[in-house]
Amino acid sequence: MFANWRNGEPRVDTRLEDSLRSVTAFLEEHGYRYAIVGGIAVSQWGFVRITRDVDFKVLVPDINYSAVRAVIRAAFPERARADLDDPLVTSVYVKGVIVDFLLALPGYEQQIVGRAVQRDLGGFSAWICSAEDLIVQKVAAGRGRDWQDVEGLLIEQLGKLDEAYVEYWVTQFAEALEKPEILTDYERLLAKIKSLE
């Protein structure tokens, strides 16, 4: 499902919009700070790609994960991804669409939410993960689709990114995950894209 483009601005696919509106309203009514991540966020920064679910990074007040999970499940009782066993991810169906609530850990993940940017999604607004933080998260995840997203984001946002911020956090993750190759791969990709200018 692709984002639509109207007047040069990306909008959310209509098949995801009702779910996105419902969850955004729920989070804001409960005072939960959040950032939309994943495919929808990638599309908001200019690299439109298919996505069939909605991902929210949610700041957890007082680090009370069980309380937040309980509130989410009470509001959206239809569970999705039954095989998922991760206390930091609550996966539910909202109006027929899978919505993943990714509960933020203290530190960098809190920063993702704090750096989110409010964007008009076509009739309503929501907080979207910054392009820099999307790149950092996707480099750290390092799957094939993630690297495609990184490349698309770098192409679309080149010259607009805080490259020092991205480099710093990619370096931190490369060290923490003991995967120095992700930093090397990121630097190689960035250099390649810059050479095409």
PDB file of N, CA and C in Angstrom, residues 96-168:
ATOM      1  N   GLY A  96      -9.076  -3.599  11.027  1.00  0.00           N
ATOM      2  CA  GLY A  96      -8.588  -4.536  10.028  1.00  0.00           C
ATOM      3  C   GLY A  96      -7.131  -4.395   9.651  1.00  0.00           C
ATOM      4  N   VAL A  97      -6.413  -3.465  10.272  1.00  0.00           N
ATOM      5  CA  VAL A  97      -5.003  -3.225   9.959  1.00  0.00           C
ATOM      6  C   VAL A  97      -4.159  -3.586  11.184  1.00  0.00           C
ATOM      7  N   ILE A  98      -3.026  -4.238  10.955  1.00  0.00           N
ATOM      8  CA  ILE A  98      -2.122  -4.540  12.066  1.00  0.00           C
ATOM      9  C   ILE A  98      -1.419  -3.266  12.505  1.00  0.00           C
ATOM     10  N   VAL A  99      -1.502  -2.999  13.801  1.00  0.00           N
ATOM     11  CA  VAL A  99      -0.808  -1.863  14.394  1.00  0.00           C
ATOM     12  C   VAL A  99       0.143  -2.401  15.456  1.00  0.00           C
ATOM     13  N   ASP A 100       1.423  -2.056  15.315  1.00  0.00           N
ATOM     14  CA  ASP A 100       2.429  -2.457  16.296  1.00  0.00           C
ATOM     15  C   ASP A 100       2.777  -1.262  17.175  1.00  0.00           C
ATOM     16  N   PHE A 101       2.560  -1.420  18.473  1.00  0.00           N
ATOM     17  CA  PHE A 101       2.977  -0.421  19.458  1.00  0.00           C
ATOM     18  C   PHE A 101       4.330  -0.866  19.980  1.00  0.00           C
ATOM     19  N   LEU A 102       5.362  -0.121  19.653  1.00  0.00           N
ATOM     20  CA  LEU A 102       6.728  -0.440  20.059  1.00  0.00           C
ATOM     21  C   LEU A 102       7.065   0.433  21.262  1.00  0.00           C
ATOM     22  N   LEU A 103       7.107  -0.171  22.435  1.00  0.00           N
ATOM     23  CA  LEU A 103       7.290   0.598  23.664  1.00  0.00           C
ATOM     24  C   LEU A 103       8.753   0.999  23.820  1.00  0.00           C
ATOM     25  N   ALA A 104       8.972   2.300  23.950  1.00  0.00           N
ATOM     26  CA  ALA A 104      10.325   2.859  23.922  1.00  0.00           C
ATOM     27  C   ALA A 104      11.116   2.509  25.178  1.00  0.00           C
ATOM     28  N   LEU A 105      12.359   2.132  24.953  1.00  0.00           N
ATOM     29  CA  LEU A 105      13.306   1.935  26.051  1.00  0.00           C
ATOM     30  C   LEU A 105      13.899   3.286  26.448  1.00  0.00           C
ATOM     31  N   PRO A 106      14.356   3.410  27.705  1.00  0.00           N
ATOM     32  CA  PRO A 106      15.027   4.657  28.098  1.00  0.00           C
ATOM     33  C   PRO A 106      16.278   4.885  27.242  1.00  0.00           C
ATOM     34  N   GLY A 107      16.603   6.133  27.006  1.00  0.00           N
ATOM     35  CA  GLY A 107      17.798   6.459  26.226  1.00  0.00           C
ATOM     36  C   GLY A 107      17.454   6.851  24.810  1.00  0.00           C
ATOM     37  N   TYR A 108      18.130   6.213  23.852  1.00  0.00           N
ATOM     38  CA  TYR A 108      17.979   6.611  22.458  1.00  0.00           C
ATOM     39  C   TYR A 108      16.531   6.541  21.981  1.00  0.00           C
ATOM     40  N   GLU A 109      15.801   5.498  22.346  1.00  0.00           N
ATOM     41  CA  GLU A 109      14.429   5.361  21.860  1.00  0.00           C
ATOM     42  C   GLU A 109      13.527   6.487  22.375  1.00  0.00           C
ATOM     43  N   GLN A 110      13.782   6.959  23.571  1.00  0.00           N
ATOM     44  CA  GLN A 110      13.054   8.133  24.058  1.00  0.00           C
ATOM     45  C   GLN A 110      13.357   9.344  23.180  1.00  0.00           C
ATOM     46  N   GLN A 111      14.591   9.428  22.752  1.00  0.00           N
ATOM     47  CA  GLN A 111      15.016  10.535  21.904  1.00  0.00           C
ATOM     48  C   GLN A 111      14.294  10.518  20.557  1.00  0.00           C
ATOM     49  N   ILE A 112      14.027   9.313  20.035  1.00  0.00           N
ATOM     50  CA  ILE A 112      13.275   9.190  18.783  1.00  0.00           C
ATOM     51  C   ILE A 112      11.946   9.923  18.901  1.00  0.00           C
ATOM     52  N   VAL A 113      11.254   9.681  20.008  1.00  0.00           N
ATOM     53  CA  VAL A 113       9.954  10.322  20.232  1.00  0.00           C
ATOM     54  C   VAL A 113      10.136  11.827  20.422  1.00  0.00           C
ATOM     55  N   GLY A 114      11.146  12.206  21.188  1.00  0.00           N
ATOM     56  CA  GLY A 114      11.390  13.624  21.444  1.00  0.00           C
ATOM     57  C   GLY A 114      11.741  14.418  20.202  1.00  0.00           C
ATOM     58  N   ARG A 115      12.341  13.759  19.202  1.00  0.00           N
ATOM     59  CA  ARG A 115      12.746  14.441  17.971  1.00  0.00           C
ATOM     60  C   ARG A 115      11.705  14.331  16.854  1.00  0.00           C
ATOM     61  N   ALA A 116      10.584  13.692  17.135  1.00  0.00           N
ATOM     62  CA  ALA A 116       9.557  13.515  16.101  1.00  0.00           C
ATOM     63  C   ALA A 116       9.057  14.873  15.608  1.00  0.00           C
ATOM     64  N   VAL A 117       8.575  14.871  14.365  1.00  0.00           N
ATOM     65  CA  VAL A 117       8.130  16.084  13.692  1.00  0.00           C
ATOM     66  C   VAL A 117       6.638  15.958  13.402  1.00  0.00           C
ATOM     67  N   GLN A 118       5.868  16.993  13.734  1.00  0.00           N
ATOM     68  CA  GLN A 118       4.430  16.945  13.452  1.00  0.00           C
ATOM     69  C   GLN A 118       4.191  17.235  11.971  1.00  0.00           C
ATOM     70  N   ARG A 119       3.447  16.348  11.317  1.00  0.00           N
ATOM     71  CA  ARG A 119       3.188  16.477   9.881  1.00  0.00           C
ATOM     72  C   ARG A 119       1.692  16.365   9.606  1.00  0.00           C
ATOM     73  N   ASP A 120       1.264  17.052   8.558  1.00  0.00           N
ATOM     74  CA  ASP A 120      -0.112  16.946   8.076  1.00  0.00           C
ATOM     75  C   ASP A 120      -0.212  15.697   7.219  1.00  0.00           C
ATOM     76  N   LEU A 121      -1.121  14.810   7.590  1.00  0.00           N
ATOM     77  CA  LEU A 121      -1.289  13.570   6.846  1.00  0.00           C
ATOM     78  C   LEU A 121      -2.535  13.603   5.968  1.00  0.00           C
ATOM     79  N   GLY A 122      -3.051  14.787   5.717  1.00  0.00           N
ATOM     80  CA  GLY A 122      -4.226  14.911   4.861  1.00  0.00           C
ATOM     81  C   GLY A 122      -5.500  14.915   5.691  1.00  0.00           C
ATOM     82  N   GLY A 123      -5.747  16.019   6.364  1.00  0.00           N
ATOM     83  CA  GLY A 123      -6.950  16.126   7.178  1.00  0.00           C
ATOM     84  C   GLY A 123      -6.723  15.895   8.656  1.00  0.00           C
ATOM     85  N   PHE A 124      -5.570  15.397   9.018  1.00  0.00           N
ATOM     86  CA  PHE A 124      -5.212  15.264  10.438  1.00  0.00           C
ATOM     87  C   PHE A 124      -3.693  15.293  10.533  1.00  0.00           C
ATOM     88  N   SER A 125      -3.201  15.580  11.721  1.00  0.00           N
ATOM     89  CA  SER A 125      -1.751  15.643  11.893  1.00  0.00           C
ATOM     90  C   SER A 125      -1.302  14.569  12.871  1.00  0.00           C
ATOM     91  N   ALA A 126      -0.046  14.192  12.742  1.00  0.00           N
ATOM     92  CA  ALA A 126       0.518  13.173  13.622  1.00  0.00           C
ATOM     93  C   ALA A 126       2.021  13.411  13.725  1.00  0.00           C
ATOM     94  N   TRP A 127       2.635  12.809  14.742  1.00  0.00           N
ATOM     95  CA  TRP A 127       4.070  12.945  14.978  1.00  0.00           C
ATOM     96  C   TRP A 127       4.801  11.831  14.238  1.00  0.00           C
ATOM     97  N   ILE A 128       5.728  12.246  13.371  1.00  0.00           N
ATOM     98  CA  ILE A 128       6.465  11.328  12.504  1.00  0.00           C
ATOM     99  C   ILE A 128       7.929  11.294  12.934  1.00  0.00           C
ATOM    100  N   CYS A 129       8.499  10.110  12.964  1.00  0.00           N
ATOM    101  CA  CYS A 129       9.923   9.940  13.269  1.00  0.00           C
ATOM    102  C   CYS A 129      10.758  10.771  12.301  1.00  0.00           C
ATOM    103  N   SER A 130      11.803  11.409  12.799  1.00  0.00           N
ATOM    104  CA  SER A 130      12.680  12.201  11.935  1.00  0.00           C
ATOM    105  C   SER A 130      13.373  11.295  10.914  1.00  0.00           C
ATOM    106  N   ALA A 131      13.758  11.874   9.795  1.00  0.00           N
ATOM    107  CA  ALA A 131      14.475  11.111   8.767  1.00  0.00           C
ATOM    108  C   ALA A 131      15.777  10.547   9.331  1.00  0.00           C
ATOM    109  N   GLU A 132      16.466  11.347  10.152  1.00  0.00           N
ATOM    110  CA  GLU A 132      17.739  10.879  10.729  1.00  0.00           C
ATOM    111  C   GLU A 132      17.535   9.644  11.598  1.00  0.00           C
ATOM    112  N   ASP A 133      16.512   9.685  12.451  1.00  0.00           N
ATOM    113  CA  ASP A 133      16.291   8.550  13.348  1.00  0.00           C
ATOM    114  C   ASP A 133      15.797   7.318  12.599  1.00  0.00           C
ATOM    115  N   LEU A 134      15.037   7.518  11.530  1.00  0.00           N
ATOM    116  CA  LEU A 134      14.660   6.377  10.693  1.00  0.00           C
ATOM    117  C   LEU A 134      15.903   5.704  10.116  1.00  0.00           C
ATOM    118  N   ILE A 135      16.815   6.513   9.615  1.00  0.00           N
ATOM    119  CA  ILE A 135      18.044   5.959   9.033  1.00  0.00           C
ATOM    120  C   ILE A 135      18.827   5.188  10.085  1.00  0.00           C
ATOM    121  N   VAL A 136      18.991   5.771  11.269  1.00  0.00           N
ATOM    122  CA  VAL A 136      19.737   5.105  12.336  1.00  0.00           C
ATOM    123  C   VAL A 136      19.102   3.756  12.683  1.00  0.00           C
ATOM    124  N   GLN A 137      17.777   3.743  12.885  1.00  0.00           N
ATOM    125  CA  GLN A 137      17.082   2.508  13.261  1.00  0.00           C
ATOM    126  C   GLN A 137      17.218   1.436  12.189  1.00  0.00           C
ATOM    127  N   LYS A 138      17.122   1.864  10.941  1.00  0.00           N
ATOM    128  CA  LYS A 138      17.157   0.896   9.850  1.00  0.00           C
ATOM    129  C   LYS A 138      18.574   0.366   9.615  1.00  0.00           C
ATOM    130  N   VAL A 139      19.570   1.199   9.791  1.00  0.00           N
ATOM    131  CA  VAL A 139      20.949   0.708   9.707  1.00  0.00           C
ATOM    132  C   VAL A 139      21.190  -0.308  10.825  1.00  0.00           C
ATOM    133  N   ALA A 140      20.711  -0.006  12.028  1.00  0.00           N
ATOM    134  CA  ALA A 140      20.911  -0.919  13.159  1.00  0.00           C
ATOM    135  C   ALA A 140      20.194  -2.247  12.934  1.00  0.00           C
ATOM    136  N   ALA A 141      19.004  -2.205  12.323  1.00  0.00           N
ATOM    137  CA  ALA A 141      18.262  -3.443  12.046  1.00  0.00           C
ATOM    138  C   ALA A 141      18.952  -4.245  10.946  1.00  0.00           C
ATOM    139  N   GLY A 142      19.385  -3.553   9.888  1.00  0.00           N
ATOM    140  CA  GLY A 142      20.258  -4.144   8.885  1.00  0.00           C
ATOM    141  C   GLY A 142      19.680  -5.210   7.978  1.00  0.00           C
ATOM    142  N   ARG A 143      18.341  -5.304   7.865  1.00  0.00           N
ATOM    143  CA  ARG A 143      17.765  -6.273   6.936  1.00  0.00           C
ATOM    144  C   ARG A 143      17.766  -5.690   5.520  1.00  0.00           C
ATOM    145  N   GLY A 144      17.528  -6.536   4.526  1.00  0.00           N
ATOM    146  CA  GLY A 144      17.545  -6.080   3.140  1.00  0.00           C
ATOM    147  C   GLY A 144      16.613  -4.915   2.880  1.00  0.00           C
ATOM    148  N   ARG A 145      15.360  -5.017   3.333  1.00  0.00           N
ATOM    149  CA  ARG A 145      14.390  -3.939   3.144  1.00  0.00           C
ATOM    150  C   ARG A 145      14.848  -2.671   3.852  1.00  0.00           C
ATOM    151  N   ASP A 146      15.466  -2.831   5.018  1.00  0.00           N
ATOM    152  CA  ASP A 146      15.943  -1.665   5.765  1.00  0.00           C
ATOM    153  C   ASP A 146      16.996  -0.897   4.967  1.00  0.00           C
ATOM    154  N   TRP A 147      17.924  -1.627   4.333  1.00  0.00           N
ATOM    155  CA  TRP A 147      18.955  -0.950   3.555  1.00  0.00           C
ATOM    156  C   TRP A 147      18.373  -0.270   2.320  1.00  0.00           C
ATOM    157  N   GLN A 148      17.335  -0.852   1.736  1.00  0.00           N
ATOM    158  CA  GLN A 148      16.643  -0.183   0.629  1.00  0.00           C
ATOM    159  C   GLN A 148      16.032   1.138   1.102  1.00  0.00           C
ATOM    160  N   ASP A 149      15.431   1.101   2.299  1.00  0.00           N
ATOM    161  CA  ASP A 149      14.844   2.318   2.870  1.00  0.00           C
ATOM    162  C   ASP A 149      15.926   3.363   3.147  1.00  0.00           C
ATOM    163  N   VAL A 150      17.049   2.914   3.699  1.00  0.00           N
ATOM    164  CA  VAL A 150      18.149   3.844   3.986  1.00  0.00           C
ATOM    165  C   VAL A 150      18.609   4.521   2.702  1.00  0.00           C
ATOM    166  N   GLU A 151      18.790   3.733   1.663  1.00  0.00           N
ATOM    167  CA  GLU A 151      19.231   4.302   0.386  1.00  0.00           C
ATOM    168  C   GLU A 151      18.223   5.321  -0.136  1.00  0.00           C
ATOM    169  N   GLY A 152      16.933   4.967  -0.101  1.00  0.00           N
ATOM    170  CA  GLY A 152      15.904   5.888  -0.565  1.00  0.00           C
ATOM    171  C   GLY A 152      15.853   7.166   0.254  1.00  0.00           C
ATOM    172  N   LEU A 153      15.975   7.033   1.560  1.00  0.00           N
ATOM    173  CA  LEU A 153      15.959   8.207   2.435  1.00  0.00           C
ATOM    174  C   LEU A 153      17.172   9.102   2.187  1.00  0.00           C
ATOM    175  N   LEU A 154      18.344   8.494   2.027  1.00  0.00           N
ATOM    176  CA  LEU A 154      19.553   9.283   1.760  1.00  0.00           C
ATOM    177  C   LEU A 154      19.432  10.039   0.440  1.00  0.00           C
ATOM    178  N   ILE A 155      18.881   9.388  -0.564  1.00  0.00           N
ATOM    179  CA  ILE A 155      18.704  10.052  -1.861  1.00  0.00           C
ATOM    180  C   ILE A 155      17.738  11.224  -1.733  1.00  0.00           C
ATOM    181  N   GLU A 156      16.596  10.987  -1.093  1.00  0.00           N
ATOM    182  CA  GLU A 156      15.556  12.018  -0.998  1.00  0.00           C
ATOM    183  C   GLU A 156      15.932  13.156  -0.053  1.00  0.00           C
ATOM    184  N   GLN A 157      16.694  12.847   0.976  1.00  0.00           N
ATOM    185  CA  GLN A 157      16.976  13.844   2.022  1.00  0.00           C
ATOM    186  C   GLN A 157      18.412  14.369   1.989  1.00  0.00           C
ATOM    187  N   LEU A 158      19.194  13.982   0.999  1.00  0.00           N
ATOM    188  CA  LEU A 158      20.585  14.421   0.933  1.00  0.00           C
ATOM    189  C   LEU A 158      20.668  15.948   0.935  1.00  0.00           C
ATOM    190  N   GLY A 159      21.538  16.466   1.779  1.00  0.00           N
ATOM    191  CA  GLY A 159      21.671  17.914   1.916  1.00  0.00           C
ATOM    192  C   GLY A 159      20.762  18.501   2.974  1.00  0.00           C
ATOM    193  N   LYS A 160      19.805  17.707   3.456  1.00  0.00           N
ATOM    194  CA  LYS A 160      18.875  18.182   4.484  1.00  0.00           C
ATOM    195  C   LYS A 160      19.097  17.473   5.824  1.00  0.00           C
ATOM    196  N   LEU A 161      19.894  16.422   5.798  1.00  0.00           N
ATOM    197  CA  LEU A 161      20.095  15.603   6.990  1.00  0.00           C
ATOM    198  C   LEU A 161      21.162  16.184   7.917  1.00  0.00           C
ATOM    199  N   ASP A 162      21.006  15.892   9.197  1.00  0.00           N
ATOM    200  CA  ASP A 162      22.070  16.151  10.163  1.00  0.00           C
ATOM    201  C   ASP A 162      22.981  14.922  10.119  1.00  0.00           C
ATOM    202  N   GLU A 163      23.944  14.955   9.214  1.00  0.00           N
ATOM    203  CA  GLU A 163      24.789  13.779   8.988  1.00  0.00           C
ATOM    204  C   GLU A 163      25.636  13.419  10.213  1.00  0.00           C
ATOM    205  N   ALA A 164      26.055  14.423  10.967  1.00  0.00           N
ATOM    206  CA  ALA A 164      26.862  14.153  12.160  1.00  0.00           C
ATOM    207  C   ALA A 164      26.051  13.370  13.194  1.00  0.00           C
ATOM    208  N   TYR A 165      24.781  13.718  13.322  1.00  0.00           N
ATOM    209  CA  TYR A 165      23.884  13.009  14.255  1.00  0.00           C
ATOM    210  C   TYR A 165      23.755  11.547  13.836  1.00  0.00           C
ATOM    211  N   VAL A 166      23.490  11.315  12.555  1.00  0.00           N
ATOM    212  CA  VAL A 166      23.327   9.949  12.059  1.00  0.00           C
ATOM    213  C   VAL A 166      24.610   9.162  12.274  1.00  0.00           C
ATOM    214  N   GLU A 167      25.733   9.747  11.912  1.00  0.00           N
ATOM    215  CA  GLU A 167      27.027   9.059  12.045  1.00  0.00           C
ATOM    216  C   GLU A 167      27.301   8.699  13.509  1.00  0.00           C
ATOM    217  N   TYR A 168      26.999   9.640  14.415  1.00  0.00           N
ATOM    218  CA  TYR A 168      27.229   9.378  15.834  1.00  0.00           C
ATOM    219  C   TYR A 168      26.440   8.154  16.300  1.00  0.00           C
TER     220      TYR A 168
END
